[in-house]
Amino acid sequence: MSTVQSIPEQPEVEFWFDPICPWCWMTSRWASEVAAVRGFEITWHPLSLAILNEDNEPNEHSAHMLGGHRLGRVVEAARVAHGQEVVGKLYTAFGTRIHPGQRSDFDGILAEALAELGLPAELAAAADDEALDAPLRANTNHAMEIAGPDVGVPIISVNGVAFFGPVVTPSPTGETALRLWDGIVAAASVPGFYELKRGRTAGPQF
């Protein structure tokens, strides 16, 4: 008897992200397109690459990861104050400026994103509120637990089956996006399936 899970038309999908990761951004745009076509919702969760890498020596990415961490604090504060539905919207507002927009002025990005979504400007203060590190750490730890060790972002869970990736550039669209979704979800649903990889030869293409 086969143990492969079926792929329902409206699955329960969760997506863990750090706003500063370009690969996560492209995967999120792909997943968002599939969700819009298939008619399902994605529950978005911020995590922190700064927390994930806190035991490593500082490097050229450390300041950027701290910027993403600060944005993650604001996402969590907005979620508590205004509901889960603002999380994905904030991620899109941040990511559009950071990735296609090629910006790194995080305070400016933060102020503009809050204004765009009609959220209180006072939420920007959450960027420096260390009390918000606890839920970010909980999200980060949970994502690592369900996807397994030695992974990063993005992490996606479909009907309780979690996996890292896929890493894609540029984001697939149209029928290609749907075909990739069905293939990835089918592969991840096979018990004992852990890894499929090929060497990456191209950088982020927004």
PDB file of C-alpha atoms in Angstrom:
ATOM      1  CA  MET A   1       0.000   0.000   0.000  1.00  0.00           C
ATOM      2  CA  SER A   2       1.355   3.446  -0.913  1.00  0.00           C
ATOM      3  CA  THR A   3       2.127   5.871   1.918  1.00  0.00           C
ATOM      4  CA  VAL A   4       2.387   8.923  -0.346  1.00  0.00           C
ATOM      5  CA  GLN A   5      -0.033  11.634   0.734  1.00  0.00           C
ATOM      6  CA  SER A   6      -2.462  13.133  -1.756  1.00  0.00           C
ATOM      7  CA  ILE A   7      -2.246  16.808  -2.668  1.00  0.00           C
ATOM      8  CA  PRO A   8      -5.564  18.527  -1.883  1.00  0.00           C
ATOM      9  CA  GLU A   9      -6.639  21.543  -3.859  1.00  0.00           C
ATOM     10  CA  GLN A  10      -6.773  23.679  -0.690  1.00  0.00           C
ATOM     11  CA  PRO A  11      -3.938  22.472   1.555  1.00  0.00           C
ATOM     12  CA  GLU A  12      -2.877  24.000   4.864  1.00  0.00           C
ATOM     13  CA  VAL A  13       0.282  25.910   3.966  1.00  0.00           C
ATOM     14  CA  GLU A  14       2.704  27.736   6.265  1.00  0.00           C
ATOM     15  CA  PHE A  15       5.790  29.673   5.196  1.00  0.00           C
ATOM     16  CA  TRP A  16       8.699  30.780   7.415  1.00  0.00           C
ATOM     17  CA  PHE A  17      10.752  33.743   6.169  1.00  0.00           C
ATOM     18  CA  ASP A  18      13.435  36.259   7.019  1.00  0.00           C
ATOM     19  CA  PRO A  19      12.757  39.522   5.135  1.00  0.00           C
ATOM     20  CA  ILE A  20      16.389  39.946   4.069  1.00  0.00           C
ATOM     21  CA  CYS A  21      16.911  36.590   2.316  1.00  0.00           C
ATOM     22  CA  PRO A  22      16.685  36.988  -1.488  1.00  0.00           C
ATOM     23  CA  TRP A  23      16.198  33.266  -2.098  1.00  0.00           C
ATOM     24  CA  CYS A  24      13.372  33.216   0.423  1.00  0.00           C
ATOM     25  CA  TRP A  25      11.815  36.183  -1.361  1.00  0.00           C
ATOM     26  CA  MET A  26      11.762  34.472  -4.749  1.00  0.00           C
ATOM     27  CA  THR A  27      10.338  31.273  -3.295  1.00  0.00           C
ATOM     28  CA  SER A  28       7.657  33.299  -1.523  1.00  0.00           C
ATOM     29  CA  ARG A  29       6.587  34.973  -4.773  1.00  0.00           C
ATOM     30  CA  TRP A  30       6.286  31.566  -6.417  1.00  0.00           C
ATOM     31  CA  ALA A  31       4.247  30.177  -3.505  1.00  0.00           C
ATOM     32  CA  SER A  32       2.041  33.294  -3.505  1.00  0.00           C
ATOM     33  CA  GLU A  33       1.267  32.874  -7.206  1.00  0.00           C
ATOM     34  CA  VAL A  34       0.342  29.230  -6.731  1.00  0.00           C
ATOM     35  CA  ALA A  35      -1.862  30.130  -3.757  1.00  0.00           C
ATOM     36  CA  ALA A  36      -3.686  32.784  -5.786  1.00  0.00           C
ATOM     37  CA  VAL A  37      -4.342  30.397  -8.677  1.00  0.00           C
ATOM     38  CA  ARG A  38      -5.281  27.402  -6.523  1.00  0.00           C
ATOM     39  CA  GLY A  39      -7.316  29.441  -4.048  1.00  0.00           C
ATOM     40  CA  PHE A  40      -5.612  28.565  -0.789  1.00  0.00           C
ATOM     41  CA  GLU A  41      -4.172  30.777   1.940  1.00  0.00           C
ATOM     42  CA  ILE A  42      -0.595  30.873   3.208  1.00  0.00           C
ATOM     43  CA  THR A  43       0.074  31.482   6.903  1.00  0.00           C
ATOM     44  CA  TRP A  44       3.287  33.501   7.109  1.00  0.00           C
ATOM     45  CA  HIS A  45       5.739  33.357  10.025  1.00  0.00           C
ATOM     46  CA  PRO A  46       8.835  35.542  10.556  1.00  0.00           C
ATOM     47  CA  LEU A  47      12.017  33.909  11.740  1.00  0.00           C
ATOM     48  CA  SER A  48      15.504  35.307  12.247  1.00  0.00           C
ATOM     49  CA  LEU A  49      18.665  34.420  10.360  1.00  0.00           C
ATOM     50  CA  ALA A  50      20.500  36.464  13.003  1.00  0.00           C
ATOM     51  CA  ILE A  51      19.265  34.054  15.666  1.00  0.00           C
ATOM     52  CA  LEU A  52      19.994  31.066  13.449  1.00  0.00           C
ATOM     53  CA  ASN A  53      23.589  32.245  13.010  1.00  0.00           C
ATOM     54  CA  GLU A  54      24.199  33.705  16.476  1.00  0.00           C
ATOM     55  CA  ASP A  55      26.865  31.119  17.334  1.00  0.00           C
ATOM     56  CA  ASN A  56      28.881  31.870  14.186  1.00  0.00           C
ATOM     57  CA  GLU A  57      31.673  34.405  13.901  1.00  0.00           C
ATOM     58  CA  PRO A  58      30.534  37.836  12.612  1.00  0.00           C
ATOM     59  CA  ASN A  59      30.942  38.217   8.855  1.00  0.00           C
ATOM     60  CA  GLU A  60      29.973  40.496   5.980  1.00  0.00           C
ATOM     61  CA  HIS A  61      26.329  39.381   6.265  1.00  0.00           C
ATOM     62  CA  SER A  62      25.945  40.080   9.984  1.00  0.00           C
ATOM     63  CA  ALA A  63      24.748  43.699   9.689  1.00  0.00           C
ATOM     64  CA  HIS A  64      22.225  42.735   7.023  1.00  0.00           C
ATOM     65  CA  MET A  65      20.931  39.890   9.177  1.00  0.00           C
ATOM     66  CA  LEU A  66      20.522  42.307  12.076  1.00  0.00           C
ATOM     67  CA  GLY A  67      18.420  44.512   9.783  1.00  0.00           C
ATOM     68  CA  GLY A  68      16.213  41.550   8.957  1.00  0.00           C
ATOM     69  CA  HIS A  69      15.950  40.719  12.645  1.00  0.00           C
ATOM     70  CA  ARG A  70      14.736  44.243  13.428  1.00  0.00           C
ATOM     71  CA  LEU A  71      12.107  43.992  10.699  1.00  0.00           C
ATOM     72  CA  GLY A  72      11.046  40.624  12.097  1.00  0.00           C
ATOM     73  CA  ARG A  73      10.431  42.196  15.486  1.00  0.00           C
ATOM     74  CA  VAL A  74       8.090  44.706  13.860  1.00  0.00           C
ATOM     75  CA  VAL A  75       6.264  41.952  11.987  1.00  0.00           C
ATOM     76  CA  GLU A  76       5.677  40.126  15.255  1.00  0.00           C
ATOM     77  CA  ALA A  77       4.504  43.287  17.025  1.00  0.00           C
ATOM     78  CA  ALA A  78       2.098  44.013  14.155  1.00  0.00           C
ATOM     79  CA  ARG A  79       0.765  40.463  14.283  1.00  0.00           C
ATOM     80  CA  VAL A  80      -0.003  40.766  17.991  1.00  0.00           C
ATOM     81  CA  ALA A  81      -1.660  44.167  17.615  1.00  0.00           C
ATOM     82  CA  HIS A  82      -3.422  43.779  14.264  1.00  0.00           C
ATOM     83  CA  GLY A  83      -3.796  40.093  13.513  1.00  0.00           C
ATOM     84  CA  GLN A  84      -2.139  37.336  11.514  1.00  0.00           C
ATOM     85  CA  GLU A  85      -3.329  38.739   8.185  1.00  0.00           C
ATOM     86  CA  VAL A  86      -0.854  41.642   8.336  1.00  0.00           C
ATOM     87  CA  VAL A  87       2.192  39.352   8.420  1.00  0.00           C
ATOM     88  CA  GLY A  88       2.236  38.427   4.739  1.00  0.00           C
ATOM     89  CA  LYS A  89       1.364  41.973   3.730  1.00  0.00           C
ATOM     90  CA  LEU A  90       4.275  43.399   5.701  1.00  0.00           C
ATOM     91  CA  TYR A  91       6.620  40.794   4.257  1.00  0.00           C
ATOM     92  CA  THR A  92       5.579  41.803   0.750  1.00  0.00           C
ATOM     93  CA  ALA A  93       5.988  45.507   1.537  1.00  0.00           C
ATOM     94  CA  PHE A  94       9.447  44.956   3.040  1.00  0.00           C
ATOM     95  CA  GLY A  95      10.610  42.490   0.417  1.00  0.00           C
ATOM     96  CA  THR A  96       9.547  44.575  -2.562  1.00  0.00           C
ATOM     97  CA  ARG A  97      11.773  47.388  -1.335  1.00  0.00           C
ATOM     98  CA  ILE A  98      14.696  45.213  -0.237  1.00  0.00           C
ATOM     99  CA  HIS A  99      14.934  42.828  -3.185  1.00  0.00           C
ATOM    100  CA  PRO A 100      13.623  44.262  -6.487  1.00  0.00           C
ATOM    101  CA  GLY A 101      14.137  47.730  -4.998  1.00  0.00           C
ATOM    102  CA  GLN A 102      17.720  46.936  -3.911  1.00  0.00           C
ATOM    103  CA  ARG A 103      17.412  49.032  -0.763  1.00  0.00           C
ATOM    104  CA  SER A 104      19.061  48.543   2.622  1.00  0.00           C
ATOM    105  CA  ASP A 105      17.906  51.656   4.520  1.00  0.00           C
ATOM    106  CA  PHE A 106      15.886  49.576   6.946  1.00  0.00           C
ATOM    107  CA  ASP A 107      14.392  52.453   8.928  1.00  0.00           C
ATOM    108  CA  GLY A 108      13.144  54.085   5.749  1.00  0.00           C
ATOM    109  CA  ILE A 109      11.807  50.770   4.445  1.00  0.00           C
ATOM    110  CA  LEU A 110      10.036  50.213   7.744  1.00  0.00           C
ATOM    111  CA  ALA A 111       8.390  53.644   7.821  1.00  0.00           C
ATOM    112  CA  GLU A 112       7.207  53.374   4.205  1.00  0.00           C
ATOM    113  CA  ALA A 113       5.834  49.846   4.631  1.00  0.00           C
ATOM    114  CA  LEU A 114       3.825  50.777   7.714  1.00  0.00           C
ATOM    115  CA  ALA A 115       2.399  53.810   5.941  1.00  0.00           C
ATOM    116  CA  GLU A 116       1.558  51.757   2.836  1.00  0.00           C
ATOM    117  CA  LEU A 117      -0.498  49.318   4.902  1.00  0.00           C
ATOM    118  CA  GLY A 118      -2.119  51.966   7.081  1.00  0.00           C
ATOM    119  CA  LEU A 119      -0.444  50.644  10.218  1.00  0.00           C
ATOM    120  CA  PRO A 120       0.551  52.965  13.089  1.00  0.00           C
ATOM    121  CA  ALA A 121       3.945  54.590  12.644  1.00  0.00           C
ATOM    122  CA  GLU A 122       4.593  53.842  16.324  1.00  0.00           C
ATOM    123  CA  LEU A 123       5.085  50.174  15.434  1.00  0.00           C
ATOM    124  CA  ALA A 124       8.539  51.137  14.128  1.00  0.00           C
ATOM    125  CA  ALA A 125       9.740  51.314  17.735  1.00  0.00           C
ATOM    126  CA  ALA A 126       9.307  47.542  17.954  1.00  0.00           C
ATOM    127  CA  ALA A 127      12.415  47.160  15.777  1.00  0.00           C
ATOM    128  CA  ASP A 128      14.541  47.776  18.880  1.00  0.00           C
ATOM    129  CA  ASP A 129      12.345  45.949  21.407  1.00  0.00           C
ATOM    130  CA  GLU A 130      14.348  42.948  22.621  1.00  0.00           C
ATOM    131  CA  ALA A 131      11.240  41.523  24.293  1.00  0.00           C
ATOM    132  CA  LEU A 132      10.107  40.512  20.810  1.00  0.00           C
ATOM    133  CA  ASP A 133      13.129  38.252  20.397  1.00  0.00           C
ATOM    134  CA  ALA A 134      11.354  35.496  22.346  1.00  0.00           C
ATOM    135  CA  PRO A 135       8.611  34.847  19.753  1.00  0.00           C
ATOM    136  CA  LEU A 136      11.129  35.228  16.914  1.00  0.00           C
ATOM    137  CA  ARG A 137      13.345  32.642  18.579  1.00  0.00           C
ATOM    138  CA  ALA A 138      10.364  30.340  19.100  1.00  0.00           C
ATOM    139  CA  ASN A 139       9.442  30.636  15.394  1.00  0.00           C
ATOM    140  CA  THR A 140      13.036  29.990  14.358  1.00  0.00           C
ATOM    141  CA  ASN A 141      13.429  26.972  16.608  1.00  0.00           C
ATOM    142  CA  HIS A 142      10.100  25.511  15.517  1.00  0.00           C
ATOM    143  CA  ALA A 143      10.981  25.872  11.839  1.00  0.00           C
ATOM    144  CA  MET A 144      14.270  24.072  12.385  1.00  0.00           C
ATOM    145  CA  GLU A 145      12.537  21.316  14.340  1.00  0.00           C
ATOM    146  CA  ILE A 146       9.960  20.557  11.663  1.00  0.00           C
ATOM    147  CA  ALA A 147      12.285  20.878   8.657  1.00  0.00           C
ATOM    148  CA  GLY A 148      15.267  19.097  10.163  1.00  0.00           C
ATOM    149  CA  PRO A 149      18.829  20.151  10.990  1.00  0.00           C
ATOM    150  CA  ASP A 150      21.230  22.081   8.776  1.00  0.00           C
ATOM    151  CA  VAL A 151      18.652  24.052   6.816  1.00  0.00           C
ATOM    152  CA  GLY A 152      17.904  27.739   6.366  1.00  0.00           C
ATOM    153  CA  VAL A 153      15.028  29.641   4.804  1.00  0.00           C
ATOM    154  CA  PRO A 154      12.618  29.372   3.153  1.00  0.00           C
ATOM    155  CA  ILE A 155      10.792  26.662   5.042  1.00  0.00           C
ATOM    156  CA  ILE A 156       7.355  25.580   3.866  1.00  0.00           C
ATOM    157  CA  SER A 157       4.893  23.237   5.555  1.00  0.00           C
ATOM    158  CA  VAL A 158       2.088  21.653   3.525  1.00  0.00           C
ATOM    159  CA  ASN A 159      -0.449  19.703   5.567  1.00  0.00           C
ATOM    160  CA  GLY A 160       2.145  19.212   8.297  1.00  0.00           C
ATOM    161  CA  VAL A 161       4.951  18.074   5.981  1.00  0.00           C
ATOM    162  CA  ALA A 162       7.791  20.619   6.183  1.00  0.00           C
ATOM    163  CA  PHE A 163      10.747  21.135   3.870  1.00  0.00           C
ATOM    164  CA  PHE A 164      13.490  23.629   3.045  1.00  0.00           C
ATOM    165  CA  GLY A 165      13.227  25.344  -0.321  1.00  0.00           C
ATOM    166  CA  PRO A 166      12.863  25.141  -3.162  1.00  0.00           C
ATOM    167  CA  VAL A 167      15.636  27.545  -4.139  1.00  0.00           C
ATOM    168  CA  VAL A 168      14.635  29.047  -7.491  1.00  0.00           C
ATOM    169  CA  THR A 169      15.763  31.917  -9.694  1.00  0.00           C
ATOM    170  CA  PRO A 170      13.836  33.606 -11.144  1.00  0.00           C
ATOM    171  CA  SER A 171      10.485  32.806  -9.518  1.00  0.00           C
ATOM    172  CA  PRO A 172       8.528  30.375 -11.702  1.00  0.00           C
ATOM    173  CA  THR A 173       5.224  31.642 -13.046  1.00  0.00           C
ATOM    174  CA  GLY A 174       2.176  30.276 -14.846  1.00  0.00           C
ATOM    175  CA  GLU A 175       1.983  26.563 -15.545  1.00  0.00           C
ATOM    176  CA  THR A 176       5.631  26.133 -14.565  1.00  0.00           C
ATOM    177  CA  ALA A 177       4.856  27.446 -11.080  1.00  0.00           C
ATOM    178  CA  LEU A 178       1.980  25.002 -10.649  1.00  0.00           C
ATOM    179  CA  ARG A 179       3.981  22.059 -11.980  1.00  0.00           C
ATOM    180  CA  LEU A 180       6.862  22.799  -9.604  1.00  0.00           C
ATOM    181  CA  TRP A 181       4.486  23.108  -6.666  1.00  0.00           C
ATOM    182  CA  ASP A 182       2.850  19.760  -7.341  1.00  0.00           C
ATOM    183  CA  GLY A 183       6.206  18.062  -7.827  1.00  0.00           C
ATOM    184  CA  ILE A 184       7.819  19.509  -4.688  1.00  0.00           C
ATOM    185  CA  VAL A 185       4.828  18.759  -2.490  1.00  0.00           C
ATOM    186  CA  ALA A 186       4.558  15.222  -3.869  1.00  0.00           C
ATOM    187  CA  ALA A 187       8.260  14.556  -3.257  1.00  0.00           C
ATOM    188  CA  ALA A 188       8.153  15.985   0.274  1.00  0.00           C
ATOM    189  CA  SER A 189       5.153  13.806   1.137  1.00  0.00           C
ATOM    190  CA  VAL A 190       7.137  10.595   0.577  1.00  0.00           C
ATOM    191  CA  PRO A 191       8.355   9.245   3.950  1.00  0.00           C
ATOM    192  CA  GLY A 192      12.120   9.010   4.004  1.00  0.00           C
ATOM    193  CA  PHE A 193      12.677  11.562   1.236  1.00  0.00           C
ATOM    194  CA  TYR A 194      15.245  14.095   2.428  1.00  0.00           C
ATOM    195  CA  GLU A 195      17.269  15.787  -0.260  1.00  0.00           C
ATOM    196  CA  LEU A 196      17.447  16.590  -3.961  1.00  0.00           C
ATOM    197  CA  LYS A 197      20.034  19.139  -5.049  1.00  0.00           C
ATOM    198  CA  ARG A 198      22.069  20.451  -7.955  1.00  0.00           C
ATOM    199  CA  GLY A 199      24.810  23.057  -7.974  1.00  0.00           C
ATOM    200  CA  ARG A 200      23.574  26.639  -8.228  1.00  0.00           C
ATOM    201  CA  THR A 201      25.134  28.613 -11.084  1.00  0.00           C
ATOM    202  CA  ALA A 202      22.983  31.775 -11.078  1.00  0.00           C
ATOM    203  CA  GLY A 203      22.369  34.487  -8.521  1.00  0.00           C
ATOM    204  CA  PRO A 204      19.029  36.026  -7.550  1.00  0.00           C
ATOM    205  CA  GLN A 205      17.072  37.275 -10.565  1.00  0.00           C
ATOM    206  CA  PHE A 206      14.263  39.539  -9.437  1.00  0.00           C
TER     207      PHE A 206
END
